[in-house]
Amino acid sequence: MMNIERDFYMSKGEGESSYAKNSRRPVIVISETRPVIEKSVKEVYAALLPKTMVVADLGCSSGPNTLIFVSNVINAIANHSSKLGDQGGHVEVQFFLNDLPGTDFNQLFRSLEQFKRSAEMDGKGDTLPPYYVSGVPDSYYTRLFPRRSVHLFHSSYCLHWRSQVPEGLEGKREVYLNGESMYIDNNTPPPVVKLFQEQFRKDFSLFLRLRHEELVFGGQMVLTFLGRKDEDVYTGDLNHLFGLLSQSLQSLVAKGLVEKEKVSSFNLPAYGPSVGEVVASVKESGAFDVAHIKLFEQNWDPYDDSEGDGMLDSARSSVNAAKCIRSVMESLVASHFGEHMLDALFEEYTRRVAGHLEKEKTKFTVVVLALKKI
Amino acid sequence: MMNIERDFYMSKGEGESSYAKNSRRPVIVISETRPVIEKSVKEVYAALLPKTMVVADLGCSSGPNTLIFVSNVINAIANHSSKLGDQGGHVEVQFFLNDLPGTDFNQLFRSLEQFKRSAEMDGKGDTLPPYYVSGVPDSYYTRLFPRRSVHLFHSSYCLHWRSQVPEGLEGKREVYLNGESMYIDNNTPPPVVKLFQEQFRKDFSLFLRLRHEELVFGGQMVLTFLGRKDEDVYTGDLNHLFGLLSQSLQSLVAKGLVEKEKVSSFNLPAYGPSVGEVVASVKESGAFDVAHIKLFEQNWDPYDDSEGDGMLDSARSSVNAAKCIRSVMESLVASHFGEHMLDALFEEYTRRVAGHLEKEKTKFTVVVLALKKI
């Protein structure tokens, strides 16, 4: 059975197929989330004037993105504290970078060293608040911090991952409720869809409850994750994304590279909720007010920053997209099927993504959400 | 030139030559330091009754020893808080495990997982305070934490390491003030001894100043490190230990495996101070009171727990001792000489250690020190 804490991590190291090399987030993401983060930082800071501002990035991974976040927060505090004069000028910032224990923290800490050196070389050292960084290796579906000790939580691109494969979907031997699908597609029966949705509600409400305990009064959270544009659960880009991967697995069955039963027993610990589902869960928690919620879109190809619907080069984009998805999915796939089939699977997948992108420039739907502790 | 932050780390992973497999600390160390730690924990806890007790282990390395410390602290708090009734019963503990960025934090975090699981299996979960652990990758000769945010510092077996090779000893090309020695021996001229001592004073007073800023009022530190029994700087077990390593290098020169000039330019960033030197530095700092200071001794062979001066099996003990020392010294030696000579060096070293132990059961002299913030 799948063990998320053991089996799931972004591809390690700094090589061509590592997550660190395949985690380019388009400009559009920063332009959408940065103002939300800045607003939360300023509001929390102005309300509490903490001597030490404690900030946690949950699901930071080993890529450089978490350091862009660190940099944005430091700069936002510096800008705002200088406006408030001396009293604010002495703030210090303590960052906690969190991810599952399987994460390559050595790689993360090496990139942190580079980050510090480059910040020093920029000569910004004097005007920025002192900051301290530590790593927290545990699941954010458990308590990570002491009560009321954190001022700001951030989580980017991971809350679409569930704590486990939907409960009820695994366990009964040789009865595979979801056919050969790994996520939700047109063949997925409504009771199975409900299992995916129920797992989202359970996980998300647990997440909100845990963070509520850890936040100080006046604390906030900024969460970014993959979601769904349409309330209809049978549509959406994640359905396409994982549908193509299911089809790729099936073609490996036809080639004798993978057992059919292995494909039937493979389901993803993932769910992309709609805005309606997210808001309903937050209200139900009674723990947070929604300060901001918005959808934005992002091209499958992380190197394609264009905003239109026209596809410039679907062959190249499919290679870029498939490499990026492989760096995220590889550990889960390998723990279920073994490593021998990875290359064949992602070659097949790249072909199918190319075919899909020729017809339609599918985009990820991203939810950005700011919450205030009640 | 040697770069401590880059070149120095305990041997990685879990293999036979790893630090994790070669960091057995004899029973005698725990029996000497545990009561000191417990006393400091109780005093700090009783004086401040913090909702969250923040505890940092500096120079934790990737071995299991830091988790014994974590366990000791949790148990000490549990014992003490239960005596104080409900008010104390709700304390939470936040641990920071610190070491240089080159440390194998992935390995440390994996052993932390095992530690948590075994603590759960012991069924102690309910009676122990909740605790949270994070890793801090930076030198403790810099600021690591926000002002007044830590209740208890601990550092085990690393404050004999300096932040750099003694200043003044490196730099002038082709003038090697310390001959073929890497530390202090009978051939070391007094001005060179002064450089080693001066580097200790500088580093230790910096360390005290930084930790004073980071400790809360009422906070304490427990420090354990290798020192010197005699005030005479030319005597002591570290002189023997590193003297034998210098001699081993010289015999590799004779065999043509190592260049003479490389040996001359190799000096250690280390110093084992006497009690007098330690107390003088603390007084000079004006930042701490000495609550406890004591020397104890520890056999070179980490598997020899006997207390007498008789050597049971000097051949086996020399193998054990040399393996342990290799796991600590390997990274520094390799960064200066290259990896090709490591096996030859430590074979030669093992022989010389055996010869030495046959004549004399030399022991490490360990300083254990508890300090209260003034």
XYZ file of C-alpha atoms in Angstrom:
748
model
C 0.000 0.000 0.000
C 1.178 3.467 -0.783
C 2.905 5.289 2.056
C 2.962 8.957 1.155
C 5.538 9.954 3.749
C 7.909 7.278 2.540
C 7.182 7.091 -1.177
C 6.572 10.668 -2.219
C 9.232 13.284 -2.846
C 10.326 15.535 -5.676
C 13.187 14.061 -7.738
C 16.439 14.642 -5.880
C 19.780 16.268 -6.573
C 20.636 18.762 -9.273
C 20.699 16.578 -12.389
C 18.685 17.016 -15.604
C 15.681 15.111 -14.261
C 15.772 16.602 -10.755
C 12.935 18.692 -9.416
C 15.415 21.511 -8.746
C 16.065 21.735 -12.504
C 12.398 21.247 -13.408
C 10.593 23.592 -11.112
C 10.485 26.734 -13.171
C 7.333 28.552 -12.225
C 6.242 30.983 -14.893
C 6.357 34.680 -14.269
C 2.591 34.592 -14.107
C 2.625 32.710 -10.803
C 4.855 35.234 -9.075
C 2.863 38.112 -10.484
C -0.330 36.568 -9.109
C 0.825 35.427 -5.683
C 3.436 38.023 -4.730
C 0.951 40.853 -4.078
C -1.193 38.495 -1.972
C 1.818 37.464 0.112
C 2.922 41.090 0.488
C -0.509 42.151 1.639
C -0.640 39.388 4.257
C 2.892 40.150 5.463
C 2.064 43.837 5.856
C -1.224 43.245 7.620
C 0.232 40.749 10.084
C 3.267 42.898 10.697
C 1.337 46.128 11.200
C -1.202 44.468 13.503
C 1.281 42.690 15.766
C 4.656 44.473 15.384
C 6.445 41.275 16.421
C 10.087 41.425 17.494
C 10.516 38.184 15.612
C 8.227 37.388 12.712
C 7.870 33.617 12.303
C 7.089 32.450 8.783
C 6.625 28.866 7.577
C 6.626 27.534 4.028
C 4.778 24.213 3.972
C 5.669 21.715 1.252
C 8.715 23.773 0.298
C 10.378 20.959 -1.699
C 14.065 21.085 -2.601
C 13.775 23.514 -5.486
C 14.659 27.179 -5.558
C 11.045 28.388 -5.373
C 10.947 28.425 -1.613
C 13.896 30.839 -1.644
C 12.019 33.219 -3.927
C 9.303 33.185 -1.290
C 11.870 33.839 1.478
C 13.246 36.734 -0.528
C 9.778 38.206 -1.169
C 8.869 38.086 2.513
C 12.141 39.662 3.665
C 11.757 42.466 1.165
C 8.118 43.046 2.068
C 9.022 43.309 5.764
C 11.976 45.587 5.022
C 9.807 47.932 2.944
C 7.075 48.030 5.498
C 9.179 48.233 8.662
C 11.197 51.163 7.292
C 7.924 53.042 6.797
C 7.083 52.492 10.445
C 10.408 53.977 11.563
C 12.817 52.655 14.143
C 10.387 50.586 16.119
C 9.819 48.368 13.128
C 13.431 48.521 12.030
C 14.593 45.959 14.555
C 12.416 43.082 13.484
C 14.046 39.710 12.833
C 12.540 36.965 10.679
C 12.596 33.255 11.428
C 11.754 30.965 8.506
C 10.763 27.324 8.721
C 10.961 25.392 5.448
C 8.842 22.270 5.719
C 8.393 19.178 3.592
C 8.095 15.410 3.943
C 11.119 13.586 5.429
C 11.949 12.039 2.016
C 12.729 15.515 0.642
C 16.329 16.272 -0.320
C 17.064 18.738 2.488
C 20.809 18.571 1.758
C 20.085 20.024 -1.677
C 17.734 22.640 -0.215
C 20.334 23.731 2.354
C 23.034 23.944 -0.331
C 20.838 26.240 -2.406
C 20.162 28.271 0.734
C 23.918 28.856 1.068
C 24.073 30.160 -2.504
C 21.064 32.338 -1.821
C 22.697 33.906 1.242
C 25.930 34.563 -0.607
C 24.142 36.217 -3.510
C 22.069 38.335 -1.107
C 25.306 39.472 0.537
C 26.863 40.262 -2.811
C 23.863 42.379 -3.759
C 24.970 44.590 -0.900
C 21.479 44.475 0.541
C 22.738 43.034 3.808
C 22.427 46.295 5.727
C 18.912 47.275 4.777
C 17.260 43.864 5.177
C 16.117 42.478 8.513
C 18.254 39.659 9.955
C 16.733 36.306 9.043
C 17.271 32.711 10.154
C 16.239 29.589 8.274
C 15.571 26.052 9.455
C 14.137 22.894 7.901
C 11.190 20.913 9.296
C 10.931 17.317 8.013
C 7.366 16.144 8.591
C 3.929 15.965 7.011
C 1.817 19.112 7.281
C -1.063 16.811 8.073
C 0.449 16.599 11.572
C 1.307 19.317 14.102
C 4.603 20.917 13.101
C 4.938 23.869 15.474
C 4.159 24.875 19.072
C 0.802 26.509 19.819
C 0.464 30.100 18.633
C 4.023 30.378 17.466
C 3.687 31.186 13.739
C 2.707 34.537 12.190
C 2.394 33.561 8.541
C 1.938 30.266 6.730
C 2.577 29.814 3.047
C 2.090 26.766 0.892
C 2.725 26.661 -2.814
C 1.683 23.901 -5.214
C 1.093 21.055 -2.849
C -2.317 21.201 -1.200
C -3.784 19.346 -4.205
C -1.914 16.332 -2.777
C -3.871 14.293 -0.275
C -2.487 12.599 2.845
C -3.326 9.221 1.296
C -5.114 7.554 -1.594
C -8.853 8.198 -0.951
C -9.928 6.070 1.978
C -12.124 3.191 0.824
C -10.495 2.991 -2.601
C -7.733 0.664 -1.467
C -7.858 -2.334 0.789
C -10.422 -4.723 -0.610
C -8.313 -7.111 -2.588
C -8.857 -7.468 -6.302
C -11.857 -5.156 -6.413
C -10.775 -2.037 -8.225
C -13.568 0.506 -8.051
C -11.868 3.019 -10.341
C -11.086 0.689 -13.273
C -7.818 1.574 -14.961
C -8.042 5.229 -14.039
C -5.736 6.793 -11.447
C -7.829 9.916 -10.976
C -11.271 11.038 -12.096
C -12.325 10.563 -15.706
C -15.537 9.835 -17.588
C -15.376 6.172 -16.535
C -15.079 6.949 -12.843
C -18.324 5.967 -11.041
C -19.919 8.669 -8.815
C -19.238 6.764 -5.552
C -15.528 6.814 -6.378
C -15.695 10.536 -7.141
C -17.216 10.949 -3.686
C -14.254 9.137 -2.131
C -11.858 11.604 -3.779
C -13.950 14.556 -2.609
C -14.324 13.174 0.891
C -10.550 12.734 1.183
C -10.087 16.371 0.162
C -12.592 17.577 2.778
C -11.001 15.490 5.529
C -7.444 16.530 4.690
C -8.206 20.184 4.148
C -10.226 20.543 7.339
C -7.452 18.768 9.286
C -4.912 21.134 7.707
C -6.993 24.175 8.700
C -7.465 22.928 12.258
C -3.739 22.220 12.765
C -2.625 25.558 11.361
C -5.237 27.398 13.413
C -3.655 25.961 16.566
C -0.168 26.960 15.428
C -0.973 30.504 14.286
C -0.770 33.471 16.646
C -3.884 35.635 16.969
C -3.817 37.933 13.951
C -1.878 35.393 11.874
C -2.594 34.638 8.211
C -2.076 31.960 5.562
C -1.464 32.240 1.833
C -2.156 28.981 0.000
C -1.631 28.257 -3.682
C -2.642 24.922 -5.173
C -4.029 23.270 -8.271
C -7.786 23.394 -8.487
C -10.705 23.281 -10.910
C -12.291 26.078 -12.924
C -15.619 24.345 -13.281
C -17.781 23.037 -10.452
C -18.309 19.876 -12.587
C -15.893 17.358 -11.134
C -15.614 15.418 -14.423
C -13.938 18.301 -16.234
C -10.662 20.108 -15.810
C -7.001 20.036 -16.664
C -6.014 17.598 -13.897
C -8.477 15.104 -15.384
C -6.657 15.496 -18.719
C -3.204 15.395 -17.156
C -3.753 12.206 -15.180
C -6.045 10.711 -17.846
C -3.169 10.831 -20.339
C -0.905 9.174 -17.761
C -3.476 6.401 -17.214
C -3.665 5.865 -20.982
C 0.127 5.729 -21.150
C 0.168 3.028 -18.475
C -2.441 1.057 -20.377
C -0.345 1.116 -23.516
C 2.554 -0.257 -21.459
C 0.250 -3.093 -20.415
C -0.380 -3.818 -24.112
C 3.403 -3.935 -24.637
C 3.821 -6.322 -21.702
C 5.917 -3.880 -19.684
C 3.421 -3.439 -16.870
C 0.842 -5.771 -15.304
C -2.802 -4.884 -15.833
C -3.570 -5.503 -12.180
C -0.865 -3.044 -11.144
C -2.561 -0.342 -13.232
C -5.968 -1.096 -11.700
C -4.596 -0.855 -8.182
C -2.873 2.498 -8.792
C -4.820 5.549 -7.626
C -3.518 9.017 -6.925
C -3.527 10.773 -3.566
C -4.638 13.969 -5.292
C -7.676 16.174 -5.792
C -8.095 19.554 -7.452
C -11.021 21.303 -5.745
C -13.261 24.028 -7.169
C -13.494 27.468 -5.523
C -16.913 26.432 -4.186
C -15.480 23.365 -2.479
C -12.597 25.345 -0.983
C -14.822 28.096 0.390
C -17.290 25.553 1.800
C -14.484 23.789 3.693
C -13.115 27.043 5.093
C -16.586 28.101 6.292
C -17.223 24.703 7.816
C -13.948 24.950 9.783
C -15.108 28.088 11.565
C -11.429 28.904 12.003
C -10.651 31.326 9.178
C -12.080 34.169 7.132
C -11.405 34.188 3.408
C -9.488 37.420 2.775
C -8.793 36.667 -0.879
C -9.574 33.899 -3.334
C -8.866 33.883 -7.029
C -8.170 31.503 -9.865
C -5.465 31.994 -12.415
C -4.145 29.864 -15.228
C -0.750 28.568 -16.085
C 0.494 26.816 -19.195
C 1.392 23.144 -18.928
C 4.773 24.024 -20.429
C 6.612 25.787 -17.602
C 8.789 27.626 -20.127
C 5.835 29.045 -22.042
C 4.995 32.409 -20.503
C 2.556 33.456 -23.252
C -0.954 34.267 -22.194
C -3.025 33.431 -25.261
C -4.555 30.140 -26.274
C -2.281 29.608 -29.275
C 0.307 26.846 -28.992
C 3.692 27.938 -30.351
C 5.445 24.586 -30.546
C 3.441 21.687 -29.156
C 6.313 19.210 -29.592
C 8.750 21.232 -27.521
C 6.095 22.217 -25.012
C 5.102 18.605 -24.496
C 8.718 17.667 -23.742
C 8.978 20.518 -21.227
C 5.637 19.696 -19.619
C 6.292 15.954 -19.418
C 9.759 16.484 -17.871
C 8.275 18.738 -15.238
C 5.470 16.277 -14.442
C 7.934 13.391 -14.345
C 10.072 15.169 -11.718
C 6.964 15.398 -9.522
C 5.375 11.985 -10.241
C 8.424 9.757 -10.595
C 8.788 8.690 -6.943
C 5.114 7.685 -6.608
C 5.067 5.811 -9.906
C 8.359 4.039 -9.187
C 7.289 2.943 -5.715
C 4.223 1.241 -7.220
C 5.519 -0.098 -10.550
C 9.282 -0.256 -10.033
C 11.889 1.859 -11.761
C 12.305 -0.270 -14.884
C 9.304 1.246 -16.656
C 9.877 4.940 -15.985
C 11.599 5.850 -19.255
C 9.106 3.921 -21.404
C 6.173 5.452 -19.512
C 7.304 9.042 -19.838
C 8.244 8.622 -23.513
C 4.732 7.402 -24.188
C 3.336 10.162 -21.991
C 5.279 12.872 -23.840
C 3.782 11.642 -27.145
C 0.266 11.740 -25.729
C 0.753 15.194 -24.194
C 1.984 16.446 -27.578
C -1.104 14.999 -29.284
C -3.334 16.629 -26.707
C -1.639 20.036 -26.870
C -1.962 20.092 -30.653
C -5.713 20.014 -30.232
C -6.041 22.206 -27.187
C -3.715 24.457 -25.149
C -4.802 23.028 -21.803
C -3.756 25.085 -18.785
C -3.434 24.381 -15.098
C -6.039 26.087 -12.971
C -4.434 27.508 -9.859
C -6.235 28.667 -6.707
C -4.616 31.413 -4.640
C -6.193 31.872 -1.261
C -5.476 34.158 1.698
C -7.015 33.275 5.065
C -7.182 35.206 8.329
C -7.367 33.396 11.629
C -10.655 34.051 13.397
C 42.989 27.485 1.864
C 40.801 25.466 4.147
C 37.141 26.464 4.216
C 35.625 24.942 7.340
C 32.021 25.455 6.311
C 32.612 23.741 2.997
C 35.259 21.150 3.821
C 34.306 19.875 7.248
C 31.575 17.376 8.012
C 31.245 14.013 9.697
C 31.380 11.099 7.223
C 27.983 10.733 5.584
C 25.391 8.017 5.166
C 25.010 4.822 7.155
C 27.903 2.704 5.842
C 30.697 1.086 7.839
C 32.893 4.210 7.726
C 30.080 6.701 8.338
C 29.998 8.897 11.397
C 26.549 7.502 12.217
C 28.110 4.045 12.637
C 31.196 5.393 14.420
C 29.773 7.737 16.978
C 29.280 5.455 19.925
C 29.748 7.527 23.001
C 30.656 5.428 26.013
C 28.253 5.097 28.890
C 30.584 7.295 30.884
C 29.742 10.370 28.782
C 26.002 10.047 29.317
C 26.479 9.381 33.002
C 28.578 12.549 33.304
C 26.553 14.958 31.184
C 22.982 13.784 31.703
C 22.668 15.072 35.290
C 24.118 18.431 34.222
C 21.609 18.723 31.378
C 18.744 17.676 33.642
C 19.691 20.249 36.251
C 19.818 23.026 33.659
C 16.505 21.939 32.117
C 14.818 21.946 35.520
C 16.237 25.285 36.591
C 15.295 27.029 33.353
C 11.874 25.423 33.308
C 11.087 26.218 36.944
C 12.297 29.810 36.639
C 10.423 30.686 33.447
C 7.550 28.177 33.093
C 7.575 28.723 29.319
C 4.592 27.590 27.233
C 7.115 26.512 24.650
C 10.594 25.561 25.746
C 13.072 26.210 22.937
C 16.160 24.005 22.975
C 19.040 24.031 20.499
C 21.736 21.409 19.978
C 24.720 23.060 18.288
C 27.016 20.885 16.181
C 24.507 18.024 16.318
C 26.100 16.083 13.433
C 24.194 13.345 11.617
C 24.687 10.631 14.217
C 22.174 9.321 16.725
C 23.723 11.164 19.696
C 21.675 14.289 19.159
C 18.522 12.152 19.505
C 19.699 10.807 22.869
C 19.973 14.433 23.919
C 16.456 15.161 22.585
C 15.143 12.182 24.503
C 16.900 13.217 27.733
C 15.489 16.735 27.560
C 11.926 15.573 26.843
C 12.050 13.157 29.748
C 13.536 15.743 32.102
C 10.762 18.202 31.222
C 8.094 15.520 31.563
C 9.351 14.505 35.010
C 9.602 18.051 36.200
C 6.395 19.441 34.689
C 4.322 16.628 36.168
C 5.640 17.594 39.618
C 4.448 21.143 39.058
C 0.931 19.966 38.258
C -1.325 21.039 35.422
C 0.240 24.394 34.731
C 3.470 22.742 33.735
C 1.737 19.841 32.051
C 0.935 21.818 28.919
C 4.453 22.719 27.936
C 5.599 22.029 24.375
C 9.227 21.660 23.318
C 10.778 23.024 20.144
C 14.158 21.563 19.198
C 16.629 23.042 16.755
C 19.363 20.670 15.591
C 22.222 22.690 14.180
C 25.358 21.857 12.245
C 27.389 23.090 9.277
C 25.628 23.051 5.865
C 27.817 20.155 4.675
C 26.232 17.875 7.297
C 24.086 14.986 6.066
C 20.729 16.356 7.219
C 18.863 13.779 5.112
C 20.449 11.061 7.244
C 19.711 12.977 10.458
C 16.055 13.424 9.497
C 15.719 9.736 8.602
C 17.038 8.747 12.022
C 14.619 11.244 13.545
C 11.746 9.354 11.891
C 12.927 6.100 13.418
C 13.292 7.823 16.768
C 9.710 9.102 16.639
C 8.342 5.708 15.685
C 10.219 3.950 18.490
C 9.051 6.599 20.995
C 5.469 5.931 19.861
C 5.939 2.202 20.180
C 7.247 2.631 23.706
C 3.757 3.885 24.449
C 5.212 6.969 26.080
C 3.366 9.257 23.696
C 0.729 10.296 26.215
C 2.945 11.221 29.117
C 5.591 13.139 27.194
C 5.198 16.788 26.171
C 4.568 17.416 22.452
C 7.846 18.199 20.708
C 8.820 19.565 17.301
C 12.199 19.240 15.617
C 13.869 21.316 12.935
C 17.344 21.493 11.395
C 19.491 24.627 11.193
C 22.307 24.482 8.615
C 24.860 27.131 9.541
C 28.012 27.724 11.557
C 27.505 28.434 15.260
C 30.133 31.099 14.863
C 27.338 33.186 13.300
C 23.932 34.215 14.642
C 21.534 31.300 14.247
C 18.405 32.434 16.114
C 16.371 35.566 16.808
C 17.192 37.643 19.870
C 16.124 36.125 23.181
C 14.378 33.178 21.628
C 16.223 30.137 23.049
C 15.894 28.713 26.571
C 18.650 26.111 26.542
C 21.719 25.581 24.391
C 23.606 22.324 24.246
C 26.763 21.469 22.371
C 28.475 18.106 22.520
C 31.942 17.297 21.241
C 32.544 20.137 18.852
C 33.686 23.302 20.605
C 37.278 22.019 20.397
C 36.951 22.816 16.674
C 37.874 26.340 15.693
C 36.180 28.490 13.047
C 39.398 28.392 10.996
C 43.035 27.350 11.097
C 44.679 29.755 13.594
C 44.887 33.163 11.999
C 48.455 34.019 11.048
C 49.447 30.390 10.526
C 48.311 30.301 6.919
C 48.761 32.854 4.224
C 52.460 33.576 3.868
C 53.491 31.324 1.050
C 56.108 28.694 1.645
C 56.821 29.728 5.214
C 55.479 27.023 7.468
C 55.769 28.133 11.059
C 54.635 24.801 12.536
C 57.038 22.497 10.643
C 55.424 19.169 9.823
C 53.070 19.261 12.800
C 49.336 19.808 12.373
C 48.710 20.674 16.017
C 50.904 21.377 19.026
C 53.832 19.092 19.809
C 57.302 19.469 21.281
C 58.595 20.987 18.057
C 55.920 23.675 17.911
C 57.487 27.093 18.638
C 55.822 29.204 21.367
C 54.588 31.911 18.941
C 52.670 29.207 17.043
C 51.185 27.894 20.294
C 50.020 31.461 20.934
C 48.248 31.511 17.553
C 46.335 28.351 18.498
C 45.411 29.820 21.887
C 44.457 33.168 20.435
C 42.147 31.466 17.908
C 40.444 29.631 20.781
C 39.931 32.850 22.740
C 38.533 34.674 19.721
C 36.178 31.851 18.717
C 34.980 31.049 22.206
C 34.292 34.663 23.129
C 32.421 35.125 19.821
C 30.422 31.981 20.597
C 29.548 33.281 24.077
C 28.521 36.696 22.754
C 26.286 35.239 20.022
C 24.555 32.793 22.351
C 24.081 35.508 24.982
C 22.100 37.517 22.415
C 20.004 34.498 21.488
C 19.228 33.250 25.004
C 16.202 34.457 26.933
C 16.826 35.925 30.390
C 17.212 32.950 32.692
C 18.511 30.752 29.879
C 21.398 28.316 30.241
C 23.986 26.434 28.199
C 25.526 22.998 28.674
C 28.740 22.562 26.688
C 30.844 19.423 26.383
C 34.117 19.461 24.461
C 37.595 18.012 24.385
C 40.037 19.851 26.606
C 43.285 19.484 28.510
C 43.898 18.105 32.004
C 47.144 19.971 32.513
C 47.646 23.705 32.171
C 50.868 22.924 30.239
C 49.892 23.320 26.595
C 52.581 20.903 25.384
C 50.974 17.921 27.102
C 47.690 16.124 26.673
C 45.876 13.466 24.708
C 45.057 15.704 21.729
C 48.788 16.341 21.314
C 49.278 12.565 21.141
C 46.279 11.989 18.890
C 47.240 14.565 16.272
C 50.964 13.946 16.750
C 50.467 10.333 15.638
C 48.506 11.570 12.631
C 51.316 13.979 11.695
C 53.810 11.137 11.971
C 51.598 8.963 9.770
C 51.527 11.692 7.129
C 55.307 11.968 7.267
C 55.695 8.256 6.649
C 53.443 8.671 3.582
C 55.857 11.356 2.375
C 58.681 8.843 2.720
C 56.671 6.394 0.602
C 56.055 9.049 -2.049
C 52.279 9.055 -1.527
C 52.054 12.603 -0.225
C 54.086 15.753 -0.941
C 56.203 17.103 1.902
C 54.997 20.627 1.240
C 51.375 19.496 1.599
C 52.142 18.151 5.062
C 53.867 21.380 6.092
C 50.901 23.458 4.981
C 48.357 21.329 6.866
C 47.299 22.702 10.263
C 44.215 21.835 12.249
C 41.402 24.217 13.151
C 41.325 22.733 16.659
C 42.333 23.505 20.222
C 41.704 21.667 23.481
C 41.684 24.271 26.269
C 42.403 23.754 29.957
C 39.807 24.498 32.633
C 41.761 27.635 33.472
C 41.566 28.900 29.906
C 37.844 28.148 29.676
C 36.993 29.909 32.942
C 39.149 32.921 32.011
C 37.275 33.306 28.718
C 33.876 33.040 30.397
C 34.824 35.656 32.998
C 36.209 37.949 30.332
C 32.936 37.746 28.409
C 30.979 39.172 31.340
C 27.965 37.373 29.878
C 27.740 34.147 31.878
C 28.248 32.642 35.313
C 29.889 29.237 35.536
C 27.282 27.012 37.218
C 29.295 23.818 36.782
C 32.641 22.815 35.346
C 34.255 19.429 35.538
C 36.682 17.236 33.650
C 36.119 13.583 32.950
C 37.990 11.019 30.935
C 37.026 8.773 28.099
C 38.936 5.926 26.500
C 40.186 6.427 22.951
C 38.412 3.184 22.028
C 34.711 4.132 21.975
C 33.772 0.513 22.686
C 35.943 0.243 25.796
C 33.799 1.246 28.764
C 36.300 0.103 31.397
C 37.499 2.692 33.863
C 40.956 1.491 34.803
C 44.257 2.182 33.101
C 44.789 -1.362 31.885
C 44.457 -1.989 28.158
C 42.489 -5.143 27.357
C 43.309 -5.541 23.683
C 45.359 -2.722 22.210
C 45.149 -4.101 18.659
C 41.347 -4.154 18.625
C 41.111 -0.876 20.513
C 43.402 0.844 18.038
C 41.186 -0.300 15.148
C 38.088 1.029 16.930
C 39.746 4.314 17.872
C 41.235 4.907 14.427
C 37.898 4.186 12.676
C 36.164 6.656 14.936
C 38.801 9.335 14.362
C 38.740 8.691 10.617
C 34.977 9.316 10.473
C 35.597 12.732 12.042
C 38.823 13.723 10.246
C 38.288 12.249 6.790
C 36.601 15.251 5.154
C 39.270 17.725 6.313
C 42.149 15.444 5.319
C 40.620 14.633 1.929
C 39.956 18.274 1.088
C 43.649 19.058 1.638
C 45.403 15.930 0.337
C 42.825 14.348 -1.973
C 40.999 11.079 -1.411
C 43.620 8.774 -2.891
C 45.711 8.614 0.295
C 42.970 8.085 2.893
C 43.228 4.295 3.185
C 47.022 4.289 3.349
C 47.012 7.089 5.912
C 44.552 5.463 8.269
C 46.217 2.044 7.988
C 49.480 3.657 9.051
C 47.642 5.618 11.730
C 45.985 2.489 13.149
C 49.430 0.866 13.501
C 50.810 3.893 15.313
C 47.798 4.156 17.613
C 48.246 0.473 18.495
C 51.915 1.063 19.299
C 51.016 4.019 21.465
C 48.205 2.248 23.331
C 50.467 -0.660 24.138
C 52.655 1.704 26.110
C 49.982 3.924 27.619
C 46.164 3.848 27.846
C 45.756 7.471 26.757
C 42.309 8.924 27.373
C 40.435 11.891 26.030
C 39.967 14.672 28.547
C 36.461 16.063 28.307
C 35.223 19.357 29.757
C 31.560 19.590 30.749
C 30.435 23.105 31.472
C 27.104 24.662 32.470
C 26.681 28.417 32.086
C 23.935 30.772 33.239
C 23.192 33.944 31.346
C 23.944 37.026 33.431
